[in-house]
């Protein structure tokens, strides 16, 4: 009987369950979107119960639609949108508030306050992160301070905090296991990435009680079992989505890097056992830990990438599917239109939450095709900004970029990325690197995969080489830089 691993990929806009064989081939998948809740400008929430139900439905559909005998499932790996924060009642399983999504900037003022109190360096040194609303810590503080009775419930030991991995593990194990992995923990602003534990000093500053925190484990570890039809299936691989993607792309060596084009863009570079401190606005984070051996990474995040495409579809309603943008862009002749989709401030390397977006260079003849092109280009420009910063920190030149994520199937985008980076872009056959990474982490634990032979599985679908004339690419980069500086001047309070 052939055996499989199921990866649960809990993304920002949808839940997926994906079936992999022991060659790392993707055999089948199920996907379901869930509701995005926008209660106020800059706020983004998810209903935790809807996330769990959606995820669970895709898991059962995957098993049933593919006639899988439950005994064929070797193990489960989990990967998830990171930083998204929820707190629930451990007796009832009821969340006390919606999950506050990573994109949500309601705690920006609180972060400014913490900066004014000169806490930034301490957080940076211990967590590798910047004091920003993006990370879980200030979101936990917000829930505890704004949900009536929450603080009292926490002191009565009734509450549990978790990022989405923890929420899924807790539900899958029938409320038995309250745990997270070190890669997810490293995104919370309360985990010391050098000592690998929750940090009491930071917890005190953010007024977070220790009794709500999950246990931190390696990424390949025992996270309990999902019992289905009397069979115990081990959950033994967990990593935040971006770290999982780095693992799934087999970026195992120092200096290897990948960029994921999803709702946001996430660029990660493996820096081995070195936690490189960035001087260029990047984050230092834990890539993974296996058998107690920690691998670090440098990361640059772009908040709004595919989300800008979704805005064209759902907000402006000028396209009906994301994939249309490829043809639209190819049919546009406009080269001066610049769109900076700073819907929730600017992430790396600028880190300015007050900046709002802008569209520059509009003339009477600008149309839908041109706006699609400028939107796709904005994903590539934002990625380039991060890569430039990363090259400075790591003191090297990246000549090949491994890509994945939903939007990397867009050929126009990949070609443009290669053009403005003047570097090769490699798109693997399995662009579900995130899910693959989670499956690998689980399979390494059970012996289903051998880490030494994973690279053999890694096959390239298409390579993009720079083709455009360098002058055009250069001019476009200059225009982008000007647009960014203009928006910073217009909106920033940072000076
Ligand atoms: P996440 O895991 O963050 O939910 P995915 O990796 O599933 O994201 O990617 C989905 C994102 O990619 C969406 O924001 C969507 O707009 C964008 N996207 C999907 N297909 C395309 C395409 N062909 N061209 C451009 N963008 C796309």
Short mmCIF file of C-alpha atoms and ligand atoms in Angstrom, two decimals:
data_model
loop_
_atom_site.label_atom_id
_atom_site.label_comp_id
_atom_site.label_asym_id
_atom_site.label_seq_id
_atom_site.Cartn_x
_atom_site.Cartn_y
_atom_site.Cartn_z
CA UNK A 1 0.00 0.00 0.00
CA UNK A 2 1.56 3.33 -1.11
CA UNK A 3 2.02 5.79 1.71
CA UNK A 4 1.52 9.55 1.64
CA UNK A 5 2.00 12.68 3.65
CA UNK A 6 -0.70 15.29 3.93
CA UNK A 7 0.36 18.90 4.31
CA UNK A 8 -2.14 21.35 5.73
CA UNK A 9 -1.39 24.76 4.25
CA UNK A 10 -3.37 27.38 6.11
CA UNK A 11 -2.85 30.56 4.06
CA UNK A 12 -4.12 34.11 4.47
CA UNK A 13 -6.92 33.76 1.98
CA UNK A 14 -7.51 30.03 1.77
CA UNK A 15 -6.96 26.66 3.39
CA UNK A 16 -5.40 23.83 1.43
CA UNK A 17 -4.75 20.18 2.08
CA UNK A 18 -2.18 18.60 -0.20
CA UNK A 19 -1.13 15.03 -0.79
CA UNK A 20 2.54 14.19 -1.41
CA UNK A 21 4.21 10.88 -2.20
CA UNK A 22 7.66 9.84 -1.07
CA UNK A 23 9.28 11.51 -4.10
CA UNK A 24 7.84 14.84 -2.98
CA UNK A 25 5.40 14.83 -5.91
CA UNK A 26 2.12 16.64 -5.46
CA UNK A 27 -0.63 14.10 -6.19
CA UNK A 28 -3.81 15.92 -5.23
CA UNK A 29 -5.03 18.96 -3.40
CA UNK A 30 -8.16 20.59 -2.05
CA UNK A 31 -8.56 24.29 -1.47
CA UNK A 32 -11.23 26.51 0.00
CA UNK A 33 -11.25 30.26 0.54
CA UNK A 34 -12.57 31.80 3.73
CA UNK A 35 -13.93 35.19 4.73
CA UNK A 36 -11.73 38.25 5.10
CA UNK A 37 -13.16 40.60 7.71
CA UNK A 38 -12.34 44.32 7.56
CA UNK A 39 -14.04 45.96 10.58
CA UNK A 40 -12.21 49.29 10.21
CA UNK A 41 -9.64 50.85 7.95
CA UNK A 42 -6.34 48.99 8.48
CA UNK A 43 -7.97 46.21 10.52
CA UNK A 44 -8.05 42.64 9.18
CA UNK A 45 -9.60 39.70 11.00
CA UNK A 46 -10.40 36.03 10.39
CA UNK A 47 -13.01 33.93 12.12
CA UNK A 48 -10.94 31.18 13.83
CA UNK A 49 -13.79 28.68 13.73
CA UNK A 50 -14.26 29.25 10.03
CA UNK A 51 -10.53 28.69 9.54
CA UNK A 52 -10.66 25.40 11.43
CA UNK A 53 -13.83 24.21 9.66
CA UNK A 54 -12.49 25.21 6.24
CA UNK A 55 -9.16 23.52 6.89
CA UNK A 56 -10.84 20.37 8.21
CA UNK A 57 -13.18 20.19 5.23
CA UNK A 58 -10.27 20.31 2.78
CA UNK A 59 -8.53 17.55 4.77
CA UNK A 60 -11.56 15.24 4.67
CA UNK A 61 -12.28 16.10 1.01
CA UNK A 62 -8.68 15.23 0.10
CA UNK A 63 -8.98 11.84 1.76
CA UNK A 64 -12.46 11.05 0.44
CA UNK A 65 -12.10 12.39 -3.11
CA UNK A 66 -8.94 10.39 -3.64
CA UNK A 67 -10.11 7.19 -1.99
CA UNK A 68 -7.27 7.17 0.47
CA UNK A 69 -7.24 4.54 3.13
CA UNK A 70 -6.53 6.31 6.38
CA UNK A 71 -3.70 3.85 7.06
CA UNK A 72 -1.93 5.14 3.96
CA UNK A 73 -1.27 8.47 5.67
CA UNK A 74 2.20 8.40 7.14
CA UNK A 75 1.89 11.73 8.91
CA UNK A 76 0.64 15.30 8.75
CA UNK A 77 2.68 18.47 8.32
CA UNK A 78 1.28 21.92 9.07
CA UNK A 79 2.26 25.26 7.64
CA UNK A 80 0.40 28.47 8.23
CA UNK A 81 0.05 32.22 7.83
CA UNK A 82 2.34 33.53 10.54
CA UNK A 83 1.87 36.15 13.26
CA UNK A 84 -1.94 35.99 13.00
CA UNK A 85 -3.01 35.92 16.60
CA UNK A 86 -5.86 34.37 18.50
CA UNK A 87 -6.82 33.68 22.07
CA UNK A 88 -9.42 31.12 23.08
CA UNK A 89 -11.06 29.69 26.15
CA UNK A 90 -9.40 26.36 26.87
CA UNK A 91 -12.52 24.84 28.38
CA UNK A 92 -15.05 25.78 25.74
CA UNK A 93 -12.72 26.06 22.74
CA UNK A 94 -14.42 29.40 21.95
CA UNK A 95 -12.14 32.17 20.68
CA UNK A 96 -12.64 35.30 22.77
CA UNK A 97 -12.08 37.49 19.71
CA UNK A 98 -11.53 37.00 15.99
CA UNK A 99 -8.00 36.15 14.88
CA UNK A 100 -6.12 39.41 14.26
CA UNK A 101 -4.36 38.96 10.94
CA UNK A 102 -0.70 39.80 10.33
CA UNK A 103 -1.72 42.62 7.97
CA UNK A 104 -3.75 44.35 10.67
CA UNK A 105 -2.20 47.61 11.89
CA UNK A 106 -4.47 48.51 14.80
CA UNK A 107 -1.54 48.38 17.22
CA UNK A 108 0.63 50.86 15.28
CA UNK A 109 0.12 53.60 17.89
CA UNK A 110 1.04 51.17 20.67
CA UNK A 111 4.21 50.27 18.76
CA UNK A 112 5.08 53.97 18.45
CA UNK A 113 4.53 54.27 22.17
CA UNK A 114 6.91 51.36 22.88
CA UNK A 115 9.47 52.97 20.57
CA UNK A 116 9.11 56.27 22.42
CA UNK A 117 9.87 54.36 25.62
CA UNK A 118 13.12 53.24 23.93
CA UNK A 119 12.28 49.52 23.83
CA UNK A 120 13.09 49.03 20.16
CA UNK A 121 16.73 47.93 20.57
CA UNK A 122 15.84 45.39 23.23
CA UNK A 123 13.17 43.78 21.03
CA UNK A 124 15.45 43.86 18.04
CA UNK A 125 18.35 42.20 19.86
CA UNK A 126 16.25 39.47 21.43
CA UNK A 127 13.73 38.71 18.70
CA UNK A 128 15.44 39.82 15.48
CA UNK A 129 12.23 41.72 14.67
CA UNK A 130 11.26 45.37 14.56
CA UNK A 131 8.64 46.89 16.83
CA UNK A 132 5.76 46.70 14.41
CA UNK A 133 2.06 45.92 14.55
CA UNK A 134 2.71 43.11 12.08
CA UNK A 135 3.95 40.69 14.78
CA UNK A 136 1.83 38.85 17.32
CA UNK A 137 3.01 40.43 20.61
CA UNK A 138 1.15 43.72 20.43
CA UNK A 139 -1.92 41.96 19.00
CA UNK A 140 -2.02 39.70 22.10
CA UNK A 141 -1.82 42.82 24.25
CA UNK A 142 -4.68 44.39 22.27
CA UNK A 143 -6.99 41.39 22.74
CA UNK A 144 -6.26 41.16 26.47
CA UNK A 145 -6.89 44.89 26.92
CA UNK A 146 -9.92 45.26 24.68
CA UNK A 147 -12.01 42.15 25.22
CA UNK A 148 -14.03 42.59 28.35
CA UNK A 149 -13.03 40.16 31.11
CA UNK A 150 -10.04 38.82 29.14
CA UNK A 151 -7.40 39.80 31.67
CA UNK A 152 -9.34 38.21 34.52
CA UNK A 153 -9.87 35.03 32.50
CA UNK A 154 -6.15 34.94 31.74
CA UNK A 155 -5.25 35.24 35.42
CA UNK A 156 -7.74 32.46 36.17
CA UNK A 157 -5.78 30.28 33.74
CA UNK A 158 -8.69 29.96 31.31
CA UNK A 159 -7.10 31.32 28.16
CA UNK A 160 -4.74 29.99 25.54
CA UNK A 161 -2.86 32.01 22.96
CA UNK A 162 -1.81 30.61 19.66
CA UNK A 163 -0.76 31.45 16.16
CA UNK A 164 -2.75 29.49 13.58
CA UNK A 165 -0.47 26.41 13.73
CA UNK A 166 -1.22 26.13 17.43
CA UNK A 167 -4.96 26.50 16.84
CA UNK A 168 -4.94 23.73 14.21
CA UNK A 169 -2.79 21.40 16.35
CA UNK A 170 -5.07 21.96 19.35
CA UNK A 171 -8.19 21.17 17.30
CA UNK A 172 -6.64 18.21 15.46
CA UNK A 173 -5.46 16.62 18.71
CA UNK A 174 -8.89 17.02 20.25
CA UNK A 175 -7.72 19.82 22.59
CA UNK A 176 -4.80 17.83 23.97
CA UNK A 177 -1.72 19.59 22.62
CA UNK A 178 -1.03 23.29 23.05
CA UNK A 179 2.22 23.73 21.16
CA UNK A 180 3.93 25.74 18.46
CA UNK A 181 7.19 25.32 16.57
CA UNK A 182 10.21 27.58 16.88
CA UNK A 183 9.77 29.16 13.41
CA UNK A 184 6.26 30.37 14.26
CA UNK A 185 7.36 31.36 17.77
CA UNK A 186 10.15 33.48 16.30
CA UNK A 187 7.51 35.75 14.72
CA UNK A 188 5.65 36.66 17.88
CA UNK A 189 7.92 39.41 19.28
CA UNK A 190 8.08 37.53 22.60
CA UNK A 191 10.44 34.70 21.66
CA UNK A 192 14.17 35.04 22.25
CA UNK A 193 15.70 33.68 19.03
CA UNK A 194 19.10 33.12 20.63
CA UNK A 195 17.92 31.35 23.78
CA UNK A 196 14.97 29.71 21.96
CA UNK A 197 12.36 30.39 24.62
CA UNK A 198 9.62 32.85 25.60
CA UNK A 199 11.34 35.92 27.02
CA UNK A 200 10.15 37.08 30.43
CA UNK A 201 11.42 40.64 30.05
CA UNK A 202 9.54 41.13 26.77
CA UNK A 203 6.42 39.45 28.14
CA UNK A 204 6.47 41.88 31.04
CA UNK A 205 6.76 44.92 28.77
CA UNK A 206 3.84 43.71 26.63
CA UNK A 207 1.85 42.65 29.73
CA UNK A 208 1.40 39.09 28.50
CA UNK A 209 0.94 36.37 31.12
CA UNK A 210 3.09 33.25 30.63
CA UNK A 211 0.26 30.82 31.38
CA UNK A 212 -1.41 31.46 28.01
CA UNK A 213 1.67 30.51 25.97
CA UNK A 214 2.11 27.26 24.02
CA UNK A 215 5.10 24.95 24.39
CA UNK A 216 7.81 25.64 21.78
CA UNK A 217 9.10 22.62 19.82
CA UNK A 218 11.48 21.85 16.95
CA UNK A 219 9.94 21.97 13.44
CA UNK A 220 10.31 18.19 13.05
CA UNK A 221 8.87 16.95 16.33
CA UNK A 222 5.99 15.14 17.99
CA UNK A 223 2.95 17.44 17.96
CA UNK A 224 0.49 14.71 18.95
CA UNK A 225 -1.96 12.76 16.79
CA UNK A 226 -5.06 13.31 14.74
CA UNK A 227 -7.34 10.40 15.46
CA UNK A 228 -9.59 9.57 12.53
CA UNK A 229 -11.68 6.42 12.20
CA UNK A 230 -9.73 4.88 15.06
CA UNK A 231 -6.32 5.48 13.47
CA UNK A 232 -3.74 7.78 15.07
CA UNK A 233 -1.95 9.88 12.47
CA UNK A 234 1.10 11.70 13.81
CA UNK A 235 1.43 15.45 13.35
CA UNK A 236 5.17 15.90 13.20
CA UNK A 237 6.17 18.76 10.93
CA UNK A 238 5.28 22.38 11.64
CA UNK A 239 6.70 25.62 10.25
CA UNK A 240 5.50 29.10 9.44
CA UNK A 241 4.63 29.42 5.76
CA UNK A 242 7.73 31.32 4.65
CA UNK A 243 10.19 29.14 6.50
CA UNK A 244 8.40 26.06 5.18
CA UNK A 245 8.75 27.43 1.64
CA UNK A 246 12.50 27.96 2.15
CA UNK A 247 12.73 24.34 3.26
CA UNK A 248 10.49 23.12 0.42
CA UNK A 249 12.73 24.93 -2.09
CA UNK A 250 15.67 22.98 -0.60
CA UNK A 251 17.47 26.22 0.30
CA UNK A 252 19.60 24.29 2.77
CA UNK A 253 22.91 26.13 2.19
CA UNK A 254 24.00 29.49 3.57
CA UNK A 255 23.21 32.22 1.05
CA UNK A 256 20.43 30.35 -0.79
CA UNK A 257 17.21 32.36 -1.05
CA UNK A 258 13.60 32.19 -2.20
CA UNK A 259 10.80 34.65 -2.78
CA UNK A 260 7.15 33.71 -2.32
CA UNK A 261 4.53 35.72 -4.20
CA UNK A 262 1.33 35.27 -2.23
CA UNK A 263 -0.95 37.80 -0.55
CA UNK A 264 2.31 39.43 0.54
CA UNK A 265 5.81 38.81 -0.80
CA UNK A 266 8.31 37.10 1.42
CA UNK A 267 11.96 36.87 0.68
CA UNK A 268 14.08 34.62 2.89
CA UNK A 269 17.77 33.84 2.78
CA UNK A 270 19.33 30.97 4.72
CA UNK A 271 22.19 32.27 6.92
CA UNK A 272 23.04 28.95 8.58
CA UNK A 273 23.87 28.99 12.27
CA UNK A 274 24.48 32.78 12.05
CA UNK A 275 21.75 35.12 13.26
CA UNK A 276 22.83 38.09 11.09
CA UNK A 277 21.64 41.39 12.51
CA UNK A 278 20.32 43.55 9.70
CA UNK A 279 21.38 47.16 9.26
CA UNK A 280 19.08 47.57 6.28
CA UNK A 281 15.59 47.10 7.64
CA UNK A 282 15.37 43.32 7.37
CA UNK A 283 14.39 40.81 10.01
CA UNK A 284 16.46 38.08 11.58
CA UNK A 285 14.38 35.00 12.08
CA UNK A 286 14.57 31.29 12.73
CA UNK A 287 14.26 29.27 9.54
CA UNK A 288 13.87 25.91 11.26
CA UNK A 289 15.22 23.73 13.97
CA UNK A 290 15.73 20.00 13.50
CA UNK A 291 17.10 17.77 16.26
CA UNK A 292 17.85 20.90 18.25
CA UNK A 293 20.03 22.36 15.48
CA UNK A 294 18.87 25.85 14.56
CA UNK A 295 19.12 27.45 11.12
CA UNK A 296 18.62 31.22 10.90
CA UNK A 297 17.41 33.37 8.02
CA UNK A 298 17.26 36.98 6.93
CA UNK A 299 13.80 38.01 5.84
CA UNK A 300 12.21 40.89 4.03
CA UNK A 301 8.44 41.09 3.91
CA UNK A 302 6.24 43.03 1.54
CA UNK A 303 2.73 43.41 2.93
CA UNK A 304 0.72 43.92 -0.20
CA UNK A 305 1.62 41.82 -3.22
CA UNK A 306 -1.07 39.42 -4.52
CA UNK A 307 -3.44 41.39 -2.29
CA UNK A 308 -3.09 44.24 -4.79
CA UNK A 309 -4.27 41.86 -7.52
CA UNK A 310 -7.19 40.89 -5.31
CA UNK A 311 -8.00 44.58 -4.96
CA UNK A 312 -8.19 44.88 -8.77
CA UNK A 313 -10.58 41.91 -8.75
CA UNK A 314 -12.71 42.50 -5.65
CA UNK A 315 -12.27 46.20 -4.89
CA UNK A 316 -12.13 47.88 -8.28
CA UNK A 317 -13.75 44.90 -10.02
CA UNK A 318 -11.84 45.58 -13.24
CA UNK A 319 -10.77 41.93 -13.66
CA UNK A 320 -12.60 38.74 -12.80
CA UNK A 321 -9.62 36.44 -12.19
CA UNK A 322 -6.05 37.07 -11.05
CA UNK A 323 -4.62 35.16 -14.01
CA UNK A 324 -6.14 37.64 -16.50
CA UNK A 325 -3.58 40.19 -15.43
CA UNK A 326 -0.88 38.40 -17.42
CA UNK A 327 -2.52 39.07 -20.81
CA UNK A 328 -3.67 42.51 -19.74
CA UNK A 329 -0.12 43.47 -18.82
CA UNK A 330 1.31 42.05 -22.03
CA UNK A 331 -1.17 44.21 -23.97
CA UNK A 332 -0.19 47.41 -22.21
CA UNK A 333 2.26 49.84 -23.77
CA UNK A 334 2.42 52.20 -20.79
CA UNK A 335 5.86 52.39 -19.24
CA UNK A 336 5.48 55.44 -17.01
CA UNK A 337 2.64 54.32 -14.77
CA UNK A 338 3.79 53.52 -11.23
CA UNK A 339 1.49 52.01 -8.63
CA UNK A 340 2.71 51.72 -5.03
CA UNK A 341 0.12 49.54 -3.26
CA UNK A 342 0.99 50.63 0.28
CA UNK A 343 -2.48 49.76 1.61
CA UNK A 344 -1.15 49.00 5.10
CA UNK A 345 2.05 51.03 5.24
CA UNK A 346 5.39 49.93 3.82
CA UNK A 347 7.30 46.88 5.08
CA UNK A 348 10.98 46.09 4.52
CA UNK A 349 13.22 47.92 4.00
CA UNK A 350 11.21 51.09 4.74
CA UNK A 351 9.07 50.07 7.75
CA UNK A 352 6.75 53.00 7.71
CA UNK A 353 3.22 52.24 8.73
CA UNK A 354 1.89 55.71 7.95
CA UNK A 355 2.61 55.63 4.26
CA UNK A 356 -0.42 55.23 2.03
CA UNK A 357 -0.36 54.04 -1.56
CA UNK A 358 -0.34 56.07 -4.73
CA UNK A 359 -0.66 55.84 -8.50
CA UNK A 360 1.69 58.07 -10.51
CA UNK A 361 1.90 59.01 -14.15
CA UNK A 362 -1.78 58.82 -15.08
CA UNK A 363 -2.72 60.20 -18.49
CA UNK A 364 -6.05 60.20 -20.34
CA UNK A 365 -5.24 57.00 -22.23
CA UNK A 366 -4.45 54.88 -19.16
CA UNK A 367 -6.75 51.88 -18.94
CA UNK A 368 -7.30 48.56 -17.24
CA UNK A 369 -4.40 46.83 -19.01
CA UNK A 370 -1.99 49.49 -17.84
CA UNK A 371 -3.17 49.38 -14.27
CA UNK A 372 -2.81 45.57 -14.27
CA UNK A 373 0.73 45.94 -15.59
CA UNK A 374 1.68 48.55 -12.99
CA UNK A 375 0.20 46.35 -10.26
CA UNK A 376 2.21 43.29 -11.31
CA UNK A 377 5.31 45.45 -11.62
CA UNK A 378 4.79 46.69 -8.07
CA UNK A 379 5.27 43.12 -6.79
CA UNK A 380 8.59 42.93 -8.58
CA UNK A 381 9.78 46.39 -7.48
CA UNK A 382 8.97 45.68 -3.86
CA UNK A 383 10.86 42.38 -4.11
CA UNK A 384 13.84 44.18 -5.62
CA UNK A 385 13.90 46.69 -2.75
CA UNK A 386 14.16 43.79 -0.30
CA UNK A 387 16.85 42.00 -2.30
CA UNK A 388 19.01 45.12 -2.47
CA UNK A 389 18.83 45.37 1.35
CA UNK A 390 19.57 41.66 1.76
CA UNK A 391 22.61 41.82 -0.48
CA UNK A 392 23.99 44.63 1.69
CA UNK A 393 23.40 42.74 4.95
CA UNK A 394 24.74 39.41 3.77
CA UNK A 395 27.43 41.08 1.63
CA UNK A 396 26.82 39.04 -1.48
CA UNK A 397 25.18 39.31 -4.89
CA UNK A 398 22.22 37.13 -5.56
CA UNK A 399 22.40 35.80 -9.09
CA UNK A 400 19.55 33.31 -8.93
CA UNK A 401 16.20 33.68 -7.26
CA UNK A 402 13.99 30.67 -6.45
CA UNK A 403 10.31 31.63 -6.62
CA UNK A 404 7.00 30.17 -5.51
CA UNK A 405 3.55 31.19 -4.28
CA UNK A 406 0.25 31.72 -6.11
CA UNK A 407 1.36 34.67 -8.26
CA UNK A 408 4.61 33.12 -9.52
CA UNK A 409 2.68 31.34 -12.26
CA UNK A 410 2.34 34.76 -13.87
CA UNK A 411 4.96 34.74 -16.65
CA UNK A 412 4.80 38.50 -17.18
CA UNK A 413 5.61 39.06 -13.52
CA UNK A 414 8.48 36.56 -13.48
CA UNK A 415 10.01 37.99 -16.66
CA UNK A 416 9.77 41.53 -15.31
CA UNK A 417 11.31 40.36 -12.03
CA UNK A 418 14.25 38.89 -13.88
CA UNK A 419 14.62 42.09 -15.95
CA UNK A 420 14.76 44.52 -13.05
CA UNK A 421 16.98 42.26 -10.93
CA UNK A 422 19.21 41.48 -13.87
CA UNK A 423 19.27 37.95 -12.44
CA UNK A 424 17.95 34.50 -13.28
CA UNK A 425 14.58 33.50 -11.82
CA UNK A 426 13.89 29.78 -11.27
CA UNK A 427 10.33 28.52 -10.98
CA UNK A 428 10.10 24.92 -9.68
CA UNK A 429 7.57 22.38 -10.96
CA UNK A 430 6.01 22.14 -7.53
CA UNK A 431 5.28 25.76 -6.73
CA UNK A 432 3.55 24.62 -3.55
CA UNK A 433 6.92 24.86 -1.79
CA UNK A 434 5.23 25.90 1.43
CA UNK A 435 3.16 22.73 1.68
CA UNK A 436 6.08 20.65 0.41
CA UNK A 437 8.30 22.07 3.17
CA UNK A 438 5.75 21.10 5.81
CA UNK A 439 5.48 17.60 4.31
CA UNK A 440 9.29 17.29 4.27
CA UNK A 441 9.54 18.36 7.92
CA UNK A 442 6.95 15.76 8.91
CA UNK A 443 8.49 13.03 6.76
CA UNK A 444 11.97 13.62 8.11
CA UNK A 445 10.66 12.90 11.58
CA UNK A 446 8.97 9.63 10.62
CA UNK A 447 11.72 8.45 8.26
CA UNK A 448 9.42 8.85 5.20
CA UNK A 449 11.98 11.28 3.72
CA UNK A 450 15.74 11.43 4.06
CA UNK A 451 16.94 15.04 4.24
CA UNK A 452 20.05 14.15 2.21
CA UNK A 453 18.07 13.05 -0.83
CA UNK A 454 15.44 15.83 -0.94
CA UNK A 455 17.40 17.89 -3.49
CA UNK A 456 16.95 15.14 -6.06
CA UNK A 457 13.20 15.86 -5.96
CA UNK A 458 13.66 19.52 -6.76
CA UNK A 459 12.83 20.06 -10.45
CA UNK A 460 12.72 23.40 -12.30
CA UNK A 461 9.67 24.17 -14.48
CA UNK A 462 10.96 27.33 -16.13
CA UNK A 463 13.93 29.66 -15.93
CA UNK A 464 13.55 33.38 -16.73
CA UNK A 465 16.59 35.32 -17.96
CA UNK A 466 16.80 39.13 -18.19
CA UNK A 467 15.75 40.16 -21.72
CA UNK A 468 14.68 43.79 -21.70
CA UNK A 469 17.12 46.50 -22.48
CA UNK A 470 18.85 47.48 -19.26
CA UNK A 471 18.15 51.18 -19.81
CA UNK A 472 14.38 50.73 -19.66
CA UNK A 473 14.67 48.60 -16.52
CA UNK A 474 16.93 51.23 -14.94
CA UNK A 475 14.53 54.07 -15.76
CA UNK A 476 11.62 52.17 -14.34
CA UNK A 477 13.56 51.54 -11.12
CA UNK A 478 14.33 55.27 -10.87
CA UNK A 479 10.62 56.11 -11.26
CA UNK A 480 9.68 53.56 -8.61
CA UNK A 481 12.21 54.98 -6.16
CA UNK A 482 10.90 58.49 -6.76
CA UNK A 483 7.32 57.36 -6.18
CA UNK A 484 8.26 55.70 -2.87
CA UNK A 485 10.14 58.79 -1.67
CA UNK A 486 7.24 60.99 -2.67
CA UNK A 487 4.75 58.92 -0.66
CA UNK A 488 7.07 58.83 2.35
CA UNK A 489 7.33 62.65 2.21
CA UNK A 490 3.56 62.96 1.91
CA UNK A 491 2.49 60.65 4.74
CA UNK A 492 5.33 59.78 7.05
CA UNK A 493 5.49 60.82 10.69
CA UNK A 494 8.86 59.13 11.09
CA UNK A 495 11.03 62.20 10.54
P1 LIG B 1 -1.66 33.05 0.30
O1 LIG B 1 -0.96 31.76 0.66
O2 LIG B 1 -1.03 34.28 0.88
O3 LIG B 1 -3.13 33.00 0.48
P2 LIG B 1 -1.21 32.24 -2.46
O4 LIG B 1 0.20 31.76 -2.55
O5 LIG B 1 -2.32 31.28 -2.54
O6 LIG B 1 -1.41 33.27 -1.26
O7 LIG B 1 -1.38 33.26 -3.68
C1 LIG B 1 -2.59 33.89 -3.86
C2 LIG B 1 -2.32 35.30 -4.33
O8 LIG B 1 -1.71 35.27 -5.62
C3 LIG B 1 -3.60 36.09 -4.45
O9 LIG B 1 -3.41 37.34 -3.83
C4 LIG B 1 -3.83 36.24 -5.95
O10 LIG B 1 -4.35 37.52 -6.23
C5 LIG B 1 -2.44 36.08 -6.53
N1 LIG B 1 -2.46 35.37 -7.81
C6 LIG B 1 -2.91 34.13 -8.05
N2 LIG B 1 -2.77 33.79 -9.36
C7 LIG B 1 -2.20 34.86 -9.95
C8 LIG B 1 -1.79 35.16 -11.29
N3 LIG B 1 -1.93 34.28 -12.28
N4 LIG B 1 -1.25 36.37 -11.52
C9 LIG B 1 -1.07 37.27 -10.53
N5 LIG B 1 -1.44 37.04 -9.26
C10 LIG B 1 -2.00 35.86 -8.97
#
